[in-house]
Short mmCIF file of C-alpha atoms and ligand atoms in Angstrom, two decimals:
data_model
loop_
_atom_site.label_atom_id
_atom_site.label_comp_id
_atom_site.label_asym_id
_atom_site.label_seq_id
_atom_site.Cartn_x
_atom_site.Cartn_y
_atom_site.Cartn_z
CA MET A 1 0.01 -0.14 -0.08
CA HIS A 2 1.09 3.55 -1.06
CA GLU A 3 1.77 5.86 2.05
CA ARG A 4 -0.08 9.29 1.27
CA PRO A 5 2.30 12.23 1.67
CA HIS A 6 2.41 13.54 5.12
CA LEU A 7 0.59 17.02 4.93
CA SER A 8 1.62 17.84 8.56
CA MET A 9 5.21 17.55 7.35
CA THR A 10 5.05 20.99 5.77
CA GLN A 11 3.76 24.13 7.13
CA ALA A 12 0.36 25.40 6.09
CA THR A 13 1.75 29.13 6.16
CA LEU A 14 4.97 30.64 4.72
CA VAL A 15 7.69 31.10 7.10
CA PRO A 16 7.95 34.99 7.66
CA HIS A 17 10.92 36.86 6.36
CA GLY A 18 11.83 40.46 6.29
CA THR A 19 11.21 40.94 2.58
CA LEU A 20 7.77 42.17 1.26
CA ASP A 21 4.74 40.21 1.86
CA TYR A 22 2.81 41.04 -1.35
CA ALA A 23 -0.28 39.45 -0.14
CA GLU A 24 -0.20 41.84 2.80
CA LEU A 25 0.32 44.67 0.50
CA ARG A 26 -2.63 43.83 -1.84
CA SER A 27 -4.93 43.45 1.50
CA LEU A 28 -4.00 47.09 2.33
CA SER A 29 -3.98 48.23 -0.96
CA LEU A 30 -0.49 49.33 -1.05
CA ARG A 31 1.91 48.99 -3.86
CA PRO A 32 5.52 48.13 -3.28
CA GLU A 33 6.86 51.29 -4.66
CA ASP A 34 4.65 53.18 -2.15
CA LEU A 35 7.04 51.74 0.63
CA THR A 36 10.27 52.29 2.40
CA ILE A 37 11.89 49.10 3.28
CA PHE A 38 13.84 48.69 6.51
CA SER A 39 12.87 44.96 7.06
CA SER A 40 15.30 43.41 4.48
CA ASN A 41 18.91 43.54 5.04
CA VAL A 42 20.09 44.37 1.46
CA ASN A 43 22.75 47.21 0.46
CA PRO A 44 20.40 50.16 -0.10
CA TYR A 45 22.90 51.54 -2.53
CA GLY A 46 21.99 49.03 -4.90
CA PRO A 47 24.27 46.61 -7.21
CA PRO A 48 27.38 48.19 -8.43
CA PRO A 49 26.72 50.34 -11.49
CA THR A 50 29.19 48.49 -13.44
CA THR A 51 27.02 45.43 -12.71
CA LEU A 52 24.04 47.20 -14.07
CA THR A 53 25.89 48.23 -17.23
CA ALA A 54 27.06 44.52 -17.76
CA LEU A 55 23.29 43.34 -17.20
CA ARG A 56 22.00 45.83 -19.82
CA GLU A 57 24.56 44.88 -22.30
CA ALA A 58 23.92 41.15 -21.60
CA ILE A 59 20.17 41.33 -22.45
CA THR A 60 19.92 39.95 -25.84
CA HIS A 61 17.85 37.64 -27.73
CA GLU A 62 20.36 35.00 -27.22
CA THR A 63 21.14 35.39 -23.36
CA VAL A 64 17.25 35.48 -22.70
CA ALA A 65 16.54 32.39 -24.90
CA GLN A 66 19.55 30.13 -24.12
CA TYR A 67 19.88 28.04 -21.14
CA PRO A 68 22.55 29.06 -18.64
CA ASP A 69 25.46 27.04 -17.71
CA ARG A 70 24.32 24.61 -15.16
CA LEU A 71 27.73 24.31 -13.40
CA SER A 72 28.15 28.21 -13.18
CA LEU A 73 31.99 27.68 -14.28
CA GLU A 74 33.03 31.12 -14.95
CA LEU A 75 31.34 32.57 -11.77
CA ARG A 76 32.99 29.75 -9.78
CA ASP A 77 36.39 30.41 -11.22
CA LEU A 78 35.95 33.94 -10.01
CA LEU A 79 34.70 32.83 -6.69
CA ALA A 80 37.60 30.50 -6.46
CA ALA A 81 40.23 33.30 -7.21
CA HIS A 82 38.60 35.39 -4.72
CA HIS A 83 38.59 33.18 -1.85
CA ASP A 84 41.62 31.34 -2.91
CA LEU A 85 40.08 27.82 -3.14
CA SER A 86 39.61 25.50 -5.68
CA ALA A 87 36.51 25.69 -8.17
CA ASP A 88 35.33 22.03 -7.00
CA SER A 89 35.04 23.49 -3.59
CA ILE A 90 32.27 26.00 -4.72
CA LEU A 91 28.68 25.44 -5.43
CA VAL A 92 26.69 28.31 -6.87
CA GLY A 93 22.87 28.32 -5.99
CA ASN A 94 19.73 30.26 -6.70
CA GLY A 95 20.42 32.37 -3.45
CA THR A 96 21.66 30.70 -0.19
CA ALA A 97 18.22 29.74 0.64
CA ASP A 98 18.14 27.31 -2.47
CA ILE A 99 21.44 26.00 -1.20
CA LEU A 100 19.97 25.38 2.35
CA TRP A 101 17.24 23.33 0.68
CA LEU A 102 19.73 21.11 -1.09
CA ILE A 103 21.72 20.56 2.12
CA GLY A 104 18.29 19.74 3.69
CA LEU A 105 17.78 17.04 1.22
CA LEU A 106 21.41 15.34 1.46
CA HIS A 107 22.21 16.17 5.13
CA LEU A 108 19.06 16.61 7.35
CA GLN A 109 16.54 14.09 6.58
CA LYS A 110 15.76 12.62 9.87
CA ARG A 111 18.99 13.69 11.60
CA ARG A 112 19.71 15.54 14.92
CA VAL A 113 20.04 19.11 13.85
CA ALA A 114 21.23 21.80 16.41
CA ILE A 115 20.29 25.30 15.74
CA LEU A 116 21.54 28.10 17.79
CA GLY A 117 18.83 30.81 18.19
CA PRO A 118 17.36 33.28 17.86
CA THR A 119 18.27 33.06 14.33
CA PHE A 120 17.19 32.89 10.64
CA GLY A 121 14.00 31.13 10.45
CA GLU A 122 14.70 29.03 7.24
CA TYR A 123 16.99 26.64 9.13
CA HIS A 124 13.83 25.49 10.96
CA ASN A 125 11.83 25.30 8.13
CA VAL A 126 14.20 23.01 6.30
CA ALA A 127 14.93 20.95 9.15
CA ARG A 128 11.49 20.45 9.91
CA THR A 129 10.27 19.78 6.36
CA MET A 130 13.17 16.85 6.34
CA GLN A 131 11.58 15.48 9.49
CA ALA A 132 14.83 16.27 11.28
CA GLU A 133 14.92 16.18 15.18
CA ILE A 134 15.62 19.81 15.98
CA ILE A 135 17.80 20.62 18.96
CA ASP A 136 17.20 24.25 19.93
CA LEU A 137 20.11 25.64 21.54
CA CYS A 138 20.96 29.31 22.68
CA HIS A 139 23.39 31.56 20.87
CA PRO A 140 26.00 32.73 23.40
CA GLY A 141 24.55 35.82 25.24
CA TRP A 142 20.97 34.51 24.91
CA VAL A 143 18.66 32.41 27.18
CA ALA A 144 15.36 30.55 26.22
CA THR A 145 12.01 31.67 27.63
CA ALA A 146 8.66 30.50 27.59
CA THR A 147 7.93 32.69 24.41
CA GLY A 148 11.24 32.51 22.76
CA TYR A 149 14.61 34.18 23.63
CA ALA A 150 16.08 36.96 26.11
CA PRO A 151 19.41 38.24 26.55
CA GLY A 152 21.25 36.26 29.14
CA ALA A 153 24.52 35.03 30.45
CA THR A 154 24.82 31.84 28.35
CA SER A 155 28.63 31.53 27.82
CA MET A 156 30.38 29.94 25.04
CA GLU A 157 31.53 27.05 27.23
CA GLU A 158 27.93 26.38 28.12
CA VAL A 159 26.94 26.36 24.57
CA ALA A 160 29.71 23.86 23.64
CA ARG A 161 28.52 21.80 26.60
CA SER A 162 25.18 21.53 25.53
CA LEU A 163 26.38 20.76 21.91
CA GLN A 164 28.47 17.89 23.50
CA LYS A 165 25.57 16.53 25.44
CA SER A 166 23.10 16.69 22.65
CA SER A 167 25.51 15.14 20.30
CA PRO A 168 23.78 16.66 16.93
CA ASP A 169 24.60 15.37 13.45
CA VAL A 170 24.64 18.87 12.08
CA VAL A 171 24.70 22.40 13.60
CA PHE A 172 23.75 25.72 12.06
CA VAL A 173 25.42 28.69 13.08
CA CYS A 174 24.52 32.10 11.50
CA ASN A 175 27.74 34.52 11.81
CA PRO A 176 26.99 37.53 12.00
CA ASN A 177 23.87 36.32 13.29
CA ASN A 178 20.30 37.45 12.03
CA PRO A 179 18.48 39.09 13.53
CA THR A 180 20.88 40.12 16.48
CA GLY A 181 23.91 41.34 14.33
CA HIS A 182 26.30 39.56 16.92
CA TYR A 183 29.43 38.12 15.59
CA LEU A 184 31.21 35.18 16.99
CA ALA A 185 35.15 35.46 16.53
CA PRO A 186 37.11 32.37 15.29
CA ASN A 187 38.43 31.48 18.88
CA ASP A 188 34.55 31.63 19.99
CA LEU A 189 33.78 29.37 17.24
CA GLU A 190 36.57 27.17 17.99
CA THR A 191 35.11 26.55 21.41
CA LEU A 192 31.89 25.62 20.08
CA TYR A 193 33.11 23.38 17.56
CA ALA A 194 35.01 21.45 20.14
CA GLY A 195 31.54 20.70 21.42
CA ALA A 196 30.50 18.67 18.29
CA PRO A 197 33.78 17.99 16.29
CA HIS A 198 32.13 15.03 14.39
CA ALA A 199 28.95 17.07 13.32
CA LEU A 200 28.60 18.83 9.78
CA TRP A 201 28.75 22.47 10.55
CA ILE A 202 27.02 25.07 8.41
CA ALA A 203 28.37 28.65 9.04
CA ASP A 204 26.03 31.05 7.34
CA GLU A 205 27.96 34.07 6.59
CA ALA A 206 25.46 35.89 4.53
CA TYR A 207 26.29 39.15 6.28
CA GLY A 208 30.10 38.54 6.80
CA GLU A 209 30.95 41.52 4.43
CA PHE A 210 28.83 43.99 6.31
CA MET A 211 31.33 44.15 9.08
CA GLN A 212 33.95 46.54 9.53
CA THR A 213 36.60 43.89 8.88
CA PRO A 214 34.84 41.30 6.75
CA ALA A 215 35.43 37.85 8.14
CA THR A 216 35.00 34.41 6.76
CA THR A 217 35.73 30.82 8.02
CA ALA A 218 36.12 29.72 4.29
CA ASP A 219 39.68 28.35 5.18
CA TRP A 220 37.78 25.97 7.68
CA ILE A 221 36.25 23.93 5.01
CA ARG A 222 39.50 21.83 4.71
CA ARG A 223 38.51 20.33 8.23
CA GLY A 224 35.94 18.23 5.96
CA ASN A 225 32.90 18.92 8.02
CA TRP A 226 32.57 22.55 7.63
CA LEU A 227 30.30 24.47 5.08
CA VAL A 228 30.09 28.09 4.62
CA LEU A 229 27.17 29.99 2.88
CA ARG A 230 27.82 33.18 1.31
CA SER A 231 25.08 35.26 -0.20
CA MET A 232 25.68 37.89 -3.01
CA THR A 233 21.85 39.20 -2.62
CA LYS A 234 22.73 41.43 0.47
CA ASP A 235 26.17 42.93 0.04
CA PHE A 236 25.88 43.36 -4.02
CA ALA A 237 22.10 43.85 -3.89
CA LEU A 238 21.19 41.07 -6.23
CA GLY A 239 18.08 40.00 -4.50
CA GLY A 240 15.85 40.37 -7.62
CA LEU A 241 18.05 38.11 -9.49
CA ARG A 242 18.83 35.60 -6.53
CA LEU A 243 22.64 34.57 -6.03
CA GLY A 244 24.50 32.84 -3.34
CA TYR A 245 27.18 30.13 -2.81
CA LEU A 246 28.46 27.48 -0.78
CA LEU A 247 32.08 26.71 -0.03
CA GLY A 248 32.96 23.15 1.44
CA SER A 249 35.38 20.38 0.74
CA PRO A 250 35.08 18.88 -2.83
CA THR A 251 33.75 15.54 -1.08
CA LEU A 252 30.84 17.39 0.54
CA VAL A 253 30.24 19.96 -2.54
CA GLY A 254 30.40 17.45 -5.51
CA PRO A 255 27.19 15.36 -4.30
CA LEU A 256 25.54 18.70 -3.88
CA GLN A 257 26.27 19.67 -7.23
CA THR A 258 24.97 16.78 -8.90
CA THR A 259 21.70 16.77 -7.03
CA GLN A 260 21.05 20.52 -7.62
CA PRO A 261 17.99 21.02 -10.02
CA PRO A 262 19.62 21.79 -13.30
CA TRP A 263 19.95 25.47 -14.59
CA ASN A 264 18.46 26.89 -11.32
CA VAL A 265 20.96 29.82 -11.33
CA ASN A 266 19.86 31.74 -14.09
CA LEU A 267 22.03 33.44 -16.89
CA LEU A 268 21.67 36.91 -15.79
CA ALA A 269 22.33 36.10 -12.21
CA GLN A 270 25.66 34.55 -13.33
CA ILE A 271 26.56 37.49 -15.30
CA ALA A 272 25.78 39.72 -12.50
CA GLY A 273 27.78 37.62 -10.13
CA ALA A 274 30.67 37.64 -12.39
CA ALA A 275 30.62 41.32 -12.92
CA SER A 276 30.35 42.05 -9.39
CA LEU A 277 33.43 40.21 -8.64
CA ARG A 278 35.30 41.74 -11.59
CA ASP A 279 34.55 45.32 -11.09
CA GLY A 280 32.25 45.78 -8.06
CA LEU A 281 34.49 45.05 -5.15
CA ALA A 282 35.49 48.76 -4.76
CA TRP A 283 31.87 49.94 -4.82
CA ARG A 284 30.85 47.14 -2.21
CA ARG A 285 33.67 48.23 0.20
CA GLN A 286 32.72 52.27 -0.10
CA THR A 287 28.98 51.59 0.06
CA LEU A 288 29.10 49.21 3.05
CA ALA A 289 31.58 51.52 4.88
CA ALA A 290 28.92 54.33 4.45
CA LEU A 291 26.41 52.21 5.62
CA ARG A 292 28.37 51.36 8.79
CA GLU A 293 28.53 55.10 9.54
CA GLU A 294 24.85 55.60 8.90
CA THR A 295 23.99 52.75 11.20
CA THR A 296 25.93 54.27 13.99
CA ALA A 297 24.14 57.75 13.32
CA LEU A 298 20.80 55.96 13.07
CA GLN A 299 21.35 54.16 16.46
CA ALA A 300 22.45 57.31 18.08
CA ALA A 301 19.35 59.19 17.14
CA LEU A 302 17.21 56.33 18.15
CA ARG A 303 18.76 56.47 21.52
CA ASP A 304 18.29 60.32 21.81
CA GLN A 305 14.44 59.49 21.25
CA GLY A 306 14.61 57.05 24.14
CA TYR A 307 14.99 53.77 22.37
CA GLN A 308 17.76 51.47 23.45
CA PRO A 309 18.92 49.72 19.86
CA THR A 310 21.20 46.74 20.76
CA PRO A 311 24.86 46.91 19.64
CA THR A 312 25.48 45.31 16.27
CA THR A 313 28.33 44.34 13.85
CA VAL A 314 26.52 44.77 10.67
CA ASN A 315 23.66 47.03 8.90
CA TYR A 316 20.67 45.82 10.91
CA PHE A 317 20.07 45.81 14.56
CA LEU A 318 17.27 45.16 17.30
CA VAL A 319 15.09 47.84 18.99
CA PRO A 320 13.54 46.72 21.95
CA VAL A 321 9.71 47.96 21.96
CA TYR A 322 6.50 46.99 23.92
CA SER A 323 4.82 45.35 21.08
CA ALA A 324 6.66 44.55 17.81
CA SER A 325 3.43 43.77 16.03
CA GLU A 326 1.80 47.23 17.04
CA LEU A 327 4.85 49.28 16.28
CA ARG A 328 5.19 47.67 12.79
CA ARG A 329 1.81 48.24 11.87
CA ALA A 330 1.75 51.80 13.17
CA LEU A 331 4.93 52.40 10.95
CA LEU A 332 3.31 50.55 7.89
CA ALA A 333 0.49 53.02 8.15
CA GLN A 334 3.25 55.50 7.29
CA ARG A 335 4.57 53.56 4.51
CA LEU A 336 7.60 52.36 6.61
CA VAL A 337 8.22 48.56 6.65
CA VAL A 338 10.21 47.30 9.85
CA ARG A 339 10.80 43.59 10.60
CA ASP A 340 8.49 42.40 13.52
CA CYS A 341 10.86 39.92 15.30
CA THR A 342 8.03 37.78 16.88
CA SER A 343 8.80 34.86 14.51
CA PHE A 344 12.39 34.93 15.73
CA GLY A 345 11.06 34.48 19.45
CA LEU A 346 11.47 38.14 20.12
CA PRO A 347 7.93 39.79 20.40
CA HIS A 348 9.55 42.72 22.05
CA CYS A 349 11.89 43.67 19.23
CA ILE A 350 11.91 45.27 15.86
CA ARG A 351 14.68 44.98 13.49
CA ILE A 352 15.74 47.79 11.38
CA ALA A 353 18.11 47.52 8.23
CA THR A 354 19.89 51.04 7.89
CA GLN A 355 18.90 52.71 4.74
CA ARG A 356 20.16 55.87 2.93
CA PRO A 357 20.17 58.95 5.00
CA GLU A 358 17.02 60.65 3.77
CA ALA A 359 14.96 57.27 4.47
CA ASN A 360 16.52 56.91 7.82
CA ALA A 361 15.52 60.62 8.74
CA ARG A 362 11.74 59.72 7.68
CA LEU A 363 11.89 56.45 9.96
CA LEU A 364 13.26 58.87 12.77
CA ASP A 365 10.44 61.48 12.19
CA ALA A 366 7.96 58.51 12.25
CA MET A 367 9.28 56.82 15.41
CA ARG A 368 9.78 60.04 17.51
CA PRO A 369 6.25 60.55 18.65
CA LEU A 370 5.99 56.52 19.12
CA ALA A 371 8.89 56.70 21.68
CA SER A 372 7.15 57.18 25.00
CA ALA A 373 4.62 54.46 24.18
CA SER A 374 7.07 52.15 22.56
CA ALA A 375 10.32 52.09 23.64
CA PHE A 376 11.13 49.08 25.91
CA PRO A 377 14.30 48.56 28.06
CA ALA A 378 16.99 46.38 26.35
CA SER A 379 17.45 44.36 29.81
CA GLY A 380 13.53 43.40 29.48
CA ILE A 381 13.37 41.83 25.92
C1 LIG B 1 21.07 34.68 7.61
C2 LIG B 1 20.55 34.57 6.32
N1 LIG B 1 20.76 33.56 5.55
C3 LIG B 1 20.49 33.42 4.20
C4 LIG B 1 19.49 34.16 3.67
C5 LIG B 1 18.94 33.90 2.39
O1 LIG B 1 19.65 34.87 1.40
P1 LIG B 1 19.69 34.63 -0.18
O2 LIG B 1 18.82 33.39 -0.49
O3 LIG B 1 18.99 35.83 -0.79
O4 LIG B 1 20.95 34.53 -0.48
C6 LIG B 1 19.12 35.18 4.43
C7 LIG B 1 17.86 36.16 3.98
O5 LIG B 1 17.44 37.05 4.62
C8 LIG B 1 19.45 35.48 5.69
O6 LIG B 1 19.11 36.45 6.46
#
């Protein structure tokens, strides 16, 4: 007898993310172009202008009609040179989210999967769908509460001990972490790794380039059980095209490559990725440096209003508030979109991704009159 597919295996609703919810916009009769988006962590200065030129020149009858290189060979060669790794250590995907599902297919099914929270929701989503046994652990500096997470004194060693005790097959660590913006330095990661040295580790470095000194654990892939996810949709602002990649030992990357749905990285995304690596690195450095200064200024201005934004290493940060959902609604009414962090287990936080100065000023104008009713102590998250 055939078993019917398990409907309960998958979610009945979409996992919330910071990108625009088009169904919600329809229900409110809002158009995307009416909104200023602080909820998605993409570089607000956009793709490198040289990348846009390369894309414009690339749109021809042939490039639109022909199939892309399913192995993304040219882009992989450029990434290999950029990271000083061999091309067979690299898998290109239709965004890192796409690669997460591929990892799920090959490595998470019915396995024991540790996730350090609060963090990006897609790890849970993939692991749950793959019927993995999820082991929820706290990121260092956070504790579990009845409703989610709160800042707390969990040390690196305690997390390592929890890893050792729970003995997972796979560990997800987002670094720098989304939504907190907290970064674990290599010696901290080393402490955690010692707790589960035989597990497969997935270090999600989607935001690594936003840090003052961009960091990567790319060279850890030589350990043979360390995979690194890198997104090009955030720093190079290619979210609409979708582009991300994975670094890993060739023995791990090979089976992922052969399992990947064919041609799923479109030709324009490959062209944009290659152009960004060839001519867009200075643009990335300059725009992300400007963004860091604007983040410092935005946090200072919010503090002046009575909010207590939490420290960050990247372009987004948490702001403790009485009700994230209510404040989000109030700001949406003014066409400003912030991330309600309830789905991260943080119902008393919004996440703000810094935008350009003029947009930041509008957010500050909108948040000022709401401060006395909304601002919440960081200690009370
Ligand atoms: C931590 C983290 N990883 C991965 C992704 C997915 O990025 P993409 O699929 O656009 O590369 C996101 C998107 O928000 C993210 O926040």
